[in-house]
Amino acid sequence: MLTRIDHIGIACFDLDKTVEFYRATYGFEVFHSEVNEEQGVREAMLKINETSDGGASYLQLLEPTREDSAVGKWLAKNGEGVHHIAFGTADVDADSADIRGKGVRVLYDEPRIGSMGSRITFLHPKDCHGVLTELVTSAPVESPEH
Ligand code: MC0
């Protein structure tokens, strides 16, 4: 079951300048940043709010690390802007199978690793009324060591 907007992915040419825009204009701070080589992105997660399912919603700012990555190709064609939306679920495997069964192309056979150790997959934008759609199961919160 999809229970929240996990994040909105925004493609940008310059991550540091874009982070500064969101900080100076709205007061949003970087919660987490990382490079995902498999996806070809350098990213910053700005937490917007906690959600009632125990998760959170973020803006995800994405700068390509190579021109032939999904974000690099998209930026070259469209310029900066909203690249995808991501729904949060407790079970990305079950929701992927369910949605695939409805005739929507799920891009990965098995979920891959996304931001902050999450497990992610994508739905083809042409099957989702033009919106690249991601499904995310967050990594379990680690309990503090004793
Ligand atoms: C491409 N299209 C899009 C789109 N990207 N439409 C809406 N939103 C997008 N973001 C459209 C194109 O305009 C084109 O339509 C058609 O899809 C084929 O696009 P293409 O330029 O020929 O590119 P493809 O087919 O090689 O790849 C498109 C595809 C790819 C969606 C399969 O981008 C992909 O695998 N995306 C999933 C991975 C991803 O996006 N990773 C980056 C975020 P026309 O009408 O011109 O034919 S990584 C991330 O977000 C992670 C780190 C995380 O959340 O934790």
JSON list of C-alpha atoms and ligand atoms in Angstrom, two decimals:
[
{"chain": "A", "resi": 1, "resn": "MET", "atom": "CA", "xyz": [0.00, 0.00, 0.00]},
{"chain": "A", "resi": 2, "resn": "LEU", "atom": "CA", "xyz": [1.35, 3.41, -0.95]},
{"chain": "A", "resi": 3, "resn": "THR", "atom": "CA", "xyz": [1.11, 5.60, 2.14]},
{"chain": "A", "resi": 4, "resn": "ARG", "atom": "CA", "xyz": [2.88, 8.87, 1.45]},
{"chain": "A", "resi": 5, "resn": "ILE", "atom": "CA", "xyz": [4.71, 11.04, -1.03]},
{"chain": "A", "resi": 6, "resn": "ASP", "atom": "CA", "xyz": [8.26, 9.97, -0.18]},
{"chain": "A", "resi": 7, "resn": "HIS", "atom": "CA", "xyz": [9.88, 12.60, -2.35]},
{"chain": "A", "resi": 8, "resn": "ILE", "atom": "CA", "xyz": [9.71, 14.76, -5.42]},
{"chain": "A", "resi": 9, "resn": "GLY", "atom": "CA", "xyz": [12.83, 14.45, -7.57]},
{"chain": "A", "resi": 10, "resn": "ILE", "atom": "CA", "xyz": [14.07, 17.70, -9.10]},
{"chain": "A", "resi": 11, "resn": "ALA", "atom": "CA", "xyz": [16.78, 17.67, -11.75]},
{"chain": "A", "resi": 12, "resn": "CYS", "atom": "CA", "xyz": [19.33, 20.48, -11.66]},
{"chain": "A", "resi": 13, "resn": "PHE", "atom": "CA", "xyz": [22.59, 21.42, -13.35]},
{"chain": "A", "resi": 14, "resn": "ASP", "atom": "CA", "xyz": [24.37, 22.60, -10.19]},
{"chain": "A", "resi": 15, "resn": "LEU", "atom": "CA", "xyz": [23.46, 20.87, -6.94]},
{"chain": "A", "resi": 16, "resn": "ASP", "atom": "CA", "xyz": [25.22, 23.33, -4.64]},
{"chain": "A", "resi": 17, "resn": "LYS", "atom": "CA", "xyz": [23.54, 26.37, -6.21]},
{"chain": "A", "resi": 18, "resn": "THR", "atom": "CA", "xyz": [20.15, 24.65, -6.13]},
{"chain": "A", "resi": 19, "resn": "VAL", "atom": "CA", "xyz": [20.56, 23.64, -2.48]},
{"chain": "A", "resi": 20, "resn": "GLU", "atom": "CA", "xyz": [21.40, 27.27, -1.70]},
{"chain": "A", "resi": 21, "resn": "PHE", "atom": "CA", "xyz": [18.25, 28.45, -3.50]},
{"chain": "A", "resi": 22, "resn": "TYR", "atom": "CA", "xyz": [16.04, 26.14, -1.42]},
{"chain": "A", "resi": 23, "resn": "ARG", "atom": "CA", "xyz": [17.84, 27.19, 1.78]},
{"chain": "A", "resi": 24, "resn": "ALA", "atom": "CA", "xyz": [17.75, 30.94, 1.12]},
{"chain": "A", "resi": 25, "resn": "THR", "atom": "CA", "xyz": [14.24, 31.05, -0.32]},
{"chain": "A", "resi": 26, "resn": "TYR", "atom": "CA", "xyz": [12.35, 28.55, 1.85]},
{"chain": "A", "resi": 27, "resn": "GLY", "atom": "CA", "xyz": [14.66, 27.76, 4.75]},
{"chain": "A", "resi": 28, "resn": "PHE", "atom": "CA", "xyz": [14.93, 24.05, 3.86]},
{"chain": "A", "resi": 29, "resn": "GLU", "atom": "CA", "xyz": [18.17, 22.44, 5.03]},
{"chain": "A", "resi": 30, "resn": "VAL", "atom": "CA", "xyz": [19.97, 19.39, 3.66]},
{"chain": "A", "resi": 31, "resn": "PHE", "atom": "CA", "xyz": [19.00, 16.32, 5.70]},
{"chain": "A", "resi": 32, "resn": "HIS", "atom": "CA", "xyz": [21.22, 13.91, 3.77]},
{"chain": "A", "resi": 33, "resn": "SER", "atom": "CA", "xyz": [23.44, 13.89, 0.68]},
{"chain": "A", "resi": 34, "resn": "GLU", "atom": "CA", "xyz": [25.12, 11.12, -1.28]},
{"chain": "A", "resi": 35, "resn": "VAL", "atom": "CA", "xyz": [26.36, 9.98, -4.68]},
{"chain": "A", "resi": 36, "resn": "ASN", "atom": "CA", "xyz": [24.53, 7.04, -6.27]},
{"chain": "A", "resi": 37, "resn": "GLU", "atom": "CA", "xyz": [26.89, 5.79, -8.98]},
{"chain": "A", "resi": 38, "resn": "GLU", "atom": "CA", "xyz": [24.45, 3.18, -10.28]},
{"chain": "A", "resi": 39, "resn": "GLN", "atom": "CA", "xyz": [21.84, 5.88, -10.93]},
{"chain": "A", "resi": 40, "resn": "GLY", "atom": "CA", "xyz": [24.45, 8.45, -12.02]},
{"chain": "A", "resi": 41, "resn": "VAL", "atom": "CA", "xyz": [23.37, 11.17, -9.58]},
{"chain": "A", "resi": 42, "resn": "ARG", "atom": "CA", "xyz": [24.69, 13.36, -6.81]},
{"chain": "A", "resi": 43, "resn": "GLU", "atom": "CA", "xyz": [21.75, 14.17, -4.61]},
{"chain": "A", "resi": 44, "resn": "ALA", "atom": "CA", "xyz": [20.58, 16.16, -1.62]},
{"chain": "A", "resi": 45, "resn": "MET", "atom": "CA", "xyz": [17.50, 15.24, 0.42]},
{"chain": "A", "resi": 46, "resn": "LEU", "atom": "CA", "xyz": [15.65, 18.14, 2.08]},
{"chain": "A", "resi": 47, "resn": "LYS", "atom": "CA", "xyz": [13.17, 16.86, 4.65]},
{"chain": "A", "resi": 48, "resn": "ILE", "atom": "CA", "xyz": [9.86, 18.70, 4.44]},
{"chain": "A", "resi": 49, "resn": "ASN", "atom": "CA", "xyz": [7.73, 16.87, 7.00]},
{"chain": "A", "resi": 50, "resn": "GLU", "atom": "CA", "xyz": [7.25, 13.67, 8.96]},
{"chain": "A", "resi": 51, "resn": "THR", "atom": "CA", "xyz": [4.32, 11.54, 7.85]},
{"chain": "A", "resi": 52, "resn": "SER", "atom": "CA", "xyz": [1.64, 9.58, 9.72]},
{"chain": "A", "resi": 53, "resn": "ASP", "atom": "CA", "xyz": [3.08, 6.20, 8.62]},
{"chain": "A", "resi": 54, "resn": "GLY", "atom": "CA", "xyz": [6.32, 6.89, 10.52]},
{"chain": "A", "resi": 55, "resn": "GLY", "atom": "CA", "xyz": [8.16, 8.00, 7.38]},
{"chain": "A", "resi": 56, "resn": "ALA", "atom": "CA", "xyz": [8.83, 11.42, 5.92]},
{"chain": "A", "resi": 57, "resn": "SER", "atom": "CA", "xyz": [8.50, 13.47, 2.75]},
{"chain": "A", "resi": 58, "resn": "TYR", "atom": "CA", "xyz": [11.49, 15.07, 1.05]},
{"chain": "A", "resi": 59, "resn": "LEU", "atom": "CA", "xyz": [12.53, 17.15, -1.89]},
{"chain": "A", "resi": 60, "resn": "GLN", "atom": "CA", "xyz": [15.31, 15.29, -3.70]},
{"chain": "A", "resi": 61, "resn": "LEU", "atom": "CA", "xyz": [17.66, 17.54, -5.68]},
{"chain": "A", "resi": 62, "resn": "LEU", "atom": "CA", "xyz": [19.53, 15.61, -8.38]},
{"chain": "A", "resi": 63, "resn": "GLU", "atom": "CA", "xyz": [22.63, 16.57, -10.35]},
{"chain": "A", "resi": 64, "resn": "PRO", "atom": "CA", "xyz": [23.85, 14.07, -12.95]},
{"chain": "A", "resi": 65, "resn": "THR", "atom": "CA", "xyz": [27.34, 12.61, -12.55]},
{"chain": "A", "resi": 66, "resn": "ARG", "atom": "CA", "xyz": [27.43, 11.63, -16.24]},
{"chain": "A", "resi": 67, "resn": "GLU", "atom": "CA", "xyz": [25.70, 12.80, -19.40]},
{"chain": "A", "resi": 68, "resn": "ASP", "atom": "CA", "xyz": [24.31, 9.37, -20.32]},
{"chain": "A", "resi": 69, "resn": "SER", "atom": "CA", "xyz": [22.51, 8.89, -16.99]},
{"chain": "A", "resi": 70, "resn": "ALA", "atom": "CA", "xyz": [18.72, 9.11, -16.80]},
{"chain": "A", "resi": 71, "resn": "VAL", "atom": "CA", "xyz": [18.89, 12.58, -15.23]},
{"chain": "A", "resi": 72, "resn": "GLY", "atom": "CA", "xyz": [21.66, 13.73, -17.59]},
{"chain": "A", "resi": 73, "resn": "LYS", "atom": "CA", "xyz": [19.64, 12.77, -20.66]},
{"chain": "A", "resi": 74, "resn": "TRP", "atom": "CA", "xyz": [16.49, 14.30, -19.25]},
{"chain": "A", "resi": 75, "resn": "LEU", "atom": "CA", "xyz": [18.23, 17.59, -18.38]},
{"chain": "A", "resi": 76, "resn": "ALA", "atom": "CA", "xyz": [19.75, 17.88, -21.86]},
{"chain": "A", "resi": 77, "resn": "LYS", "atom": "CA", "xyz": [16.31, 17.53, -23.38]},
{"chain": "A", "resi": 78, "resn": "ASN", "atom": "CA", "xyz": [14.11, 19.43, -20.91]},
{"chain": "A", "resi": 79, "resn": "GLY", "atom": "CA", "xyz": [16.31, 21.63, -18.74]},
{"chain": "A", "resi": 80, "resn": "GLU", "atom": "CA", "xyz": [15.83, 21.85, -14.98]},
{"chain": "A", "resi": 81, "resn": "GLY", "atom": "CA", "xyz": [12.58, 20.88, -13.29]},
{"chain": "A", "resi": 82, "resn": "VAL", "atom": "CA", "xyz": [10.53, 18.12, -11.72]},
{"chain": "A", "resi": 83, "resn": "HIS", "atom": "CA", "xyz": [11.95, 14.78, -12.90]},
{"chain": "A", "resi": 84, "resn": "HIS", "atom": "CA", "xyz": [9.87, 12.24, -10.95]},
{"chain": "A", "resi": 85, "resn": "ILE", "atom": "CA", "xyz": [7.59, 11.64, -8.01]},
{"chain": "A", "resi": 86, "resn": "ALA", "atom": "CA", "xyz": [8.12, 8.86, -5.48]},
{"chain": "A", "resi": 87, "resn": "PHE", "atom": "CA", "xyz": [5.51, 7.11, -3.35]},
{"chain": "A", "resi": 88, "resn": "GLY", "atom": "CA", "xyz": [6.48, 5.47, -0.08]},
{"chain": "A", "resi": 89, "resn": "THR", "atom": "CA", "xyz": [5.41, 1.92, 0.74]},
{"chain": "A", "resi": 90, "resn": "ALA", "atom": "CA", "xyz": [6.27, -0.57, 3.48]},
{"chain": "A", "resi": 91, "resn": "ASP", "atom": "CA", "xyz": [6.64, -3.28, 0.80]},
{"chain": "A", "resi": 92, "resn": "VAL", "atom": "CA", "xyz": [8.05, -2.24, -2.57]},
{"chain": "A", "resi": 93, "resn": "ASP", "atom": "CA", "xyz": [8.17, -5.87, -3.74]},
{"chain": "A", "resi": 94, "resn": "ALA", "atom": "CA", "xyz": [4.46, -6.45, -3.18]},
{"chain": "A", "resi": 95, "resn": "ASP", "atom": "CA", "xyz": [3.41, -3.10, -4.65]},
{"chain": "A", "resi": 96, "resn": "SER", "atom": "CA", "xyz": [5.66, -3.57, -7.71]},
{"chain": "A", "resi": 97, "resn": "ALA", "atom": "CA", "xyz": [4.11, -6.97, -8.39]},
{"chain": "A", "resi": 98, "resn": "ASP", "atom": "CA", "xyz": [0.61, -5.63, -7.89]},
{"chain": "A", "resi": 99, "resn": "ILE", "atom": "CA", "xyz": [1.17, -2.67, -10.21]},
{"chain": "A", "resi": 100, "resn": "ARG", "atom": "CA", "xyz": [2.93, -4.83, -12.83]},
{"chain": "A", "resi": 101, "resn": "GLY", "atom": "CA", "xyz": [-0.14, -7.05, -12.78]},
{"chain": "A", "resi": 102, "resn": "LYS", "atom": "CA", "xyz": [-2.22, -4.04, -13.77]},
{"chain": "A", "resi": 103, "resn": "GLY", "atom": "CA", "xyz": [-0.20, -3.70, -16.98]},
{"chain": "A", "resi": 104, "resn": "VAL", "atom": "CA", "xyz": [2.16, -0.89, -15.96]},
{"chain": "A", "resi": 105, "resn": "ARG", "atom": "CA", "xyz": [5.82, -1.41, -16.90]},
{"chain": "A", "resi": 106, "resn": "VAL", "atom": "CA", "xyz": [7.98, -1.74, -13.76]},
{"chain": "A", "resi": 107, "resn": "LEU", "atom": "CA", "xyz": [11.52, -0.92, -14.86]},
{"chain": "A", "resi": 108, "resn": "TYR", "atom": "CA", "xyz": [13.48, -3.23, -12.54]},
{"chain": "A", "resi": 109, "resn": "ASP", "atom": "CA", "xyz": [12.96, -6.96, -11.97]},
{"chain": "A", "resi": 110, "resn": "GLU", "atom": "CA", "xyz": [14.29, -6.50, -8.44]},
{"chain": "A", "resi": 111, "resn": "PRO", "atom": "CA", "xyz": [14.31, -3.23, -6.47]},
{"chain": "A", "resi": 112, "resn": "ARG", "atom": "CA", "xyz": [17.66, -1.42, -6.42]},
{"chain": "A", "resi": 113, "resn": "ILE", "atom": "CA", "xyz": [19.35, 0.71, -3.78]},
{"chain": "A", "resi": 114, "resn": "GLY", "atom": "CA", "xyz": [18.15, 4.30, -3.49]},
{"chain": "A", "resi": 115, "resn": "SER", "atom": "CA", "xyz": [18.69, 7.23, -1.22]},
{"chain": "A", "resi": 116, "resn": "MET", "atom": "CA", "xyz": [19.62, 6.49, 2.41]},
{"chain": "A", "resi": 117, "resn": "GLY", "atom": "CA", "xyz": [19.72, 2.74, 1.83]},
{"chain": "A", "resi": 118, "resn": "SER", "atom": "CA", "xyz": [16.13, 2.55, 0.61]},
{"chain": "A", "resi": 119, "resn": "ARG", "atom": "CA", "xyz": [14.90, -0.04, -1.91]},
{"chain": "A", "resi": 120, "resn": "ILE", "atom": "CA", "xyz": [13.46, 1.52, -5.05]},
{"chain": "A", "resi": 121, "resn": "THR", "atom": "CA", "xyz": [11.94, 0.80, -8.40]},
{"chain": "A", "resi": 122, "resn": "PHE", "atom": "CA", "xyz": [10.46, 2.92, -11.18]},
{"chain": "A", "resi": 123, "resn": "LEU", "atom": "CA", "xyz": [7.32, 2.80, -13.33]},
{"chain": "A", "resi": 124, "resn": "HIS", "atom": "CA", "xyz": [7.61, 3.81, -16.96]},
{"chain": "A", "resi": 125, "resn": "PRO", "atom": "CA", "xyz": [6.38, 7.40, -17.48]},
{"chain": "A", "resi": 126, "resn": "LYS", "atom": "CA", "xyz": [4.58, 6.45, -20.69]},
{"chain": "A", "resi": 127, "resn": "ASP", "atom": "CA", "xyz": [2.36, 4.10, -18.64]},
{"chain": "A", "resi": 128, "resn": "CYS", "atom": "CA", "xyz": [1.74, 6.76, -15.94]},
{"chain": "A", "resi": 129, "resn": "HIS", "atom": "CA", "xyz": [0.33, 9.68, -17.93]},
{"chain": "A", "resi": 130, "resn": "GLY", "atom": "CA", "xyz": [3.77, 11.19, -18.52]},
{"chain": "A", "resi": 131, "resn": "VAL", "atom": "CA", "xyz": [5.01, 11.00, -14.91]},
{"chain": "A", "resi": 132, "resn": "LEU", "atom": "CA", "xyz": [8.12, 8.97, -14.08]},
{"chain": "A", "resi": 133, "resn": "THR", "atom": "CA", "xyz": [7.00, 7.33, -10.84]},
{"chain": "A", "resi": 134, "resn": "GLU", "atom": "CA", "xyz": [9.20, 5.71, -8.20]},
{"chain": "A", "resi": 135, "resn": "LEU", "atom": "CA", "xyz": [8.23, 3.35, -5.40]},
{"chain": "A", "resi": 136, "resn": "VAL", "atom": "CA", "xyz": [10.35, 3.50, -2.22]},
{"chain": "A", "resi": 137, "resn": "THR", "atom": "CA", "xyz": [10.69, 1.37, 0.87]},
{"chain": "A", "resi": 138, "resn": "SER", "atom": "CA", "xyz": [12.83, 3.23, 3.38]},
{"chain": "A", "resi": 139, "resn": "ALA", "atom": "CA", "xyz": [15.67, 1.44, 5.13]},
{"chain": "A", "resi": 140, "resn": "PRO", "atom": "CA", "xyz": [14.73, 0.36, 8.65]},
{"chain": "A", "resi": 141, "resn": "VAL", "atom": "CA", "xyz": [15.72, 2.87, 11.30]},
{"chain": "A", "resi": 142, "resn": "GLU", "atom": "CA", "xyz": [18.71, 1.46, 13.15]},
{"chain": "A", "resi": 143, "resn": "SER", "atom": "CA", "xyz": [18.27, 1.20, 16.87]},
{"chain": "A", "resi": 144, "resn": "PRO", "atom": "CA", "xyz": [20.96, 2.91, 18.91]},
{"chain": "A", "resi": 145, "resn": "GLU", "atom": "CA", "xyz": [23.79, 0.66, 20.07]},
{"chain": "A", "resi": 146, "resn": "HIS", "atom": "CA", "xyz": [24.01, -0.12, 23.75]},
{"chain": "B", "resi": 1, "resn": "MC0", "atom": "C1", "xyz": [12.05, 10.13, -20.01]},
{"chain": "B", "resi": 1, "resn": "MC0", "atom": "N1", "xyz": [10.77, 10.41, -20.36]},
{"chain": "B", "resi": 1, "resn": "MC0", "atom": "C2", "xyz": [10.18, 10.99, -19.33]},
{"chain": "B", "resi": 1, "resn": "MC0", "atom": "C3", "xyz": [11.13, 11.06, -18.31]},
{"chain": "B", "resi": 1, "resn": "MC0", "atom": "N2", "xyz": [12.29, 10.51, -18.75]},
{"chain": "B", "resi": 1, "resn": "MC0", "atom": "N3", "xyz": [8.92, 11.42, -19.18]},
{"chain": "B", "resi": 1, "resn": "MC0", "atom": "C4", "xyz": [8.60, 11.98, -17.99]},
{"chain": "B", "resi": 1, "resn": "MC0", "atom": "N4", "xyz": [9.48, 12.11, -16.96]},
{"chain": "B", "resi": 1, "resn": "MC0", "atom": "C5", "xyz": [10.75, 11.67, -17.08]},
{"chain": "B", "resi": 1, "resn": "MC0", "atom": "N5", "xyz": [11.60, 11.79, -16.08]},
{"chain": "B", "resi": 1, "resn": "MC0", "atom": "C6", "xyz": [10.16, 10.18, -21.67]},
{"chain": "B", "resi": 1, "resn": "MC0", "atom": "C7", "xyz": [10.94, 10.86, -22.78]},
{"chain": "B", "resi": 1, "resn": "MC0", "atom": "O1", "xyz": [10.54, 12.20, -22.93]},
{"chain": "B", "resi": 1, "resn": "MC0", "atom": "C8", "xyz": [10.61, 10.01, -23.97]},
{"chain": "B", "resi": 1, "resn": "MC0", "atom": "O2", "xyz": [9.35, 10.39, -24.48]},
{"chain": "B", "resi": 1, "resn": "MC0", "atom": "C9", "xyz": [10.50, 8.62, -23.39]},
{"chain": "B", "resi": 1, "resn": "MC0", "atom": "O3", "xyz": [10.23, 8.78, -21.97]},
{"chain": "B", "resi": 1, "resn": "MC0", "atom": "C10", "xyz": [11.79, 7.84, -23.54]},
{"chain": "B", "resi": 1, "resn": "MC0", "atom": "O4", "xyz": [12.82, 8.62, -22.99]},
{"chain": "B", "resi": 1, "resn": "MC0", "atom": "P1", "xyz": [14.36, 8.63, -23.44]},
{"chain": "B", "resi": 1, "resn": "MC0", "atom": "O5", "xyz": [14.86, 10.00, -23.27]},
{"chain": "B", "resi": 1, "resn": "MC0", "atom": "O6", "xyz": [14.49, 7.96, -24.79]},
{"chain": "B", "resi": 1, "resn": "MC0", "atom": "O7", "xyz": [15.05, 7.76, -22.33]},
{"chain": "B", "resi": 1, "resn": "MC0", "atom": "P2", "xyz": [15.07, 6.21, -22.06]},
{"chain": "B", "resi": 1, "resn": "MC0", "atom": "O8", "xyz": [13.91, 5.50, -22.72]},
{"chain": "B", "resi": 1, "resn": "MC0", "atom": "O9", "xyz": [16.44, 5.72, -22.35]},
{"chain": "B", "resi": 1, "resn": "MC0", "atom": "O10", "xyz": [14.86, 6.23, -20.47]},
{"chain": "B", "resi": 1, "resn": "MC0", "atom": "C11", "xyz": [13.69, 6.68, -19.88]},
{"chain": "B", "resi": 1, "resn": "MC0", "atom": "C12", "xyz": [13.52, 5.92, -18.56]},
{"chain": "B", "resi": 1, "resn": "MC0", "atom": "C13", "xyz": [14.82, 6.13, -17.74]},
{"chain": "B", "resi": 1, "resn": "MC0", "atom": "C14", "xyz": [12.30, 6.45, -17.82]},
{"chain": "B", "resi": 1, "resn": "MC0", "atom": "C15", "xyz": [13.32, 4.42, -18.86]},
{"chain": "B", "resi": 1, "resn": "MC0", "atom": "O11", "xyz": [14.99, 7.52, -17.49]},
{"chain": "B", "resi": 1, "resn": "MC0", "atom": "C16", "xyz": [14.86, 5.40, -16.45]},
{"chain": "B", "resi": 1, "resn": "MC0", "atom": "O12", "xyz": [15.19, 4.21, -16.39]},
{"chain": "B", "resi": 1, "resn": "MC0", "atom": "N6", "xyz": [14.53, 6.08, -15.31]},
{"chain": "B", "resi": 1, "resn": "MC0", "atom": "C17", "xyz": [14.56, 5.42, -14.01]},
{"chain": "B", "resi": 1, "resn": "MC0", "atom": "C18", "xyz": [15.83, 5.72, -13.28]},
{"chain": "B", "resi": 1, "resn": "MC0", "atom": "C19", "xyz": [16.01, 7.19, -12.97]},
{"chain": "B", "resi": 1, "resn": "MC0", "atom": "O13", "xyz": [15.29, 8.04, -13.48]},
{"chain": "B", "resi": 1, "resn": "MC0", "atom": "N7", "xyz": [17.04, 7.48, -12.16]},
{"chain": "B", "resi": 1, "resn": "MC0", "atom": "C20", "xyz": [17.37, 8.85, -11.76]},
{"chain": "B", "resi": 1, "resn": "MC0", "atom": "C21", "xyz": [16.86, 9.15, -10.43]},
{"chain": "B", "resi": 1, "resn": "MC0", "atom": "P3", "xyz": [9.14, 10.70, -26.06]},
{"chain": "B", "resi": 1, "resn": "MC0", "atom": "O14", "xyz": [7.70, 11.09, -26.16]},
{"chain": "B", "resi": 1, "resn": "MC0", "atom": "O15", "xyz": [10.11, 11.78, -26.40]},
{"chain": "B", "resi": 1, "resn": "MC0", "atom": "O16", "xyz": [9.45, 9.39, -26.72]},
{"chain": "B", "resi": 1, "resn": "MC0", "atom": "S1", "xyz": [17.70, 8.21, -9.22]},
{"chain": "B", "resi": 1, "resn": "MC0", "atom": "C22", "xyz": [16.78, 8.33, -7.83]},
{"chain": "B", "resi": 1, "resn": "MC0", "atom": "O17", "xyz": [15.80, 8.98, -7.82]},
{"chain": "B", "resi": 1, "resn": "MC0", "atom": "C23", "xyz": [17.30, 7.53, -6.63]},
{"chain": "B", "resi": 1, "resn": "MC0", "atom": "C24", "xyz": [18.70, 7.90, -6.30]},
{"chain": "B", "resi": 1, "resn": "MC0", "atom": "C25", "xyz": [16.40, 7.64, -5.41]},
{"chain": "B", "resi": 1, "resn": "MC0", "atom": "O18", "xyz": [15.29, 8.16, -5.45]},
{"chain": "B", "resi": 1, "resn": "MC0", "atom": "O19", "xyz": [16.81, 7.18, -4.32]}
]
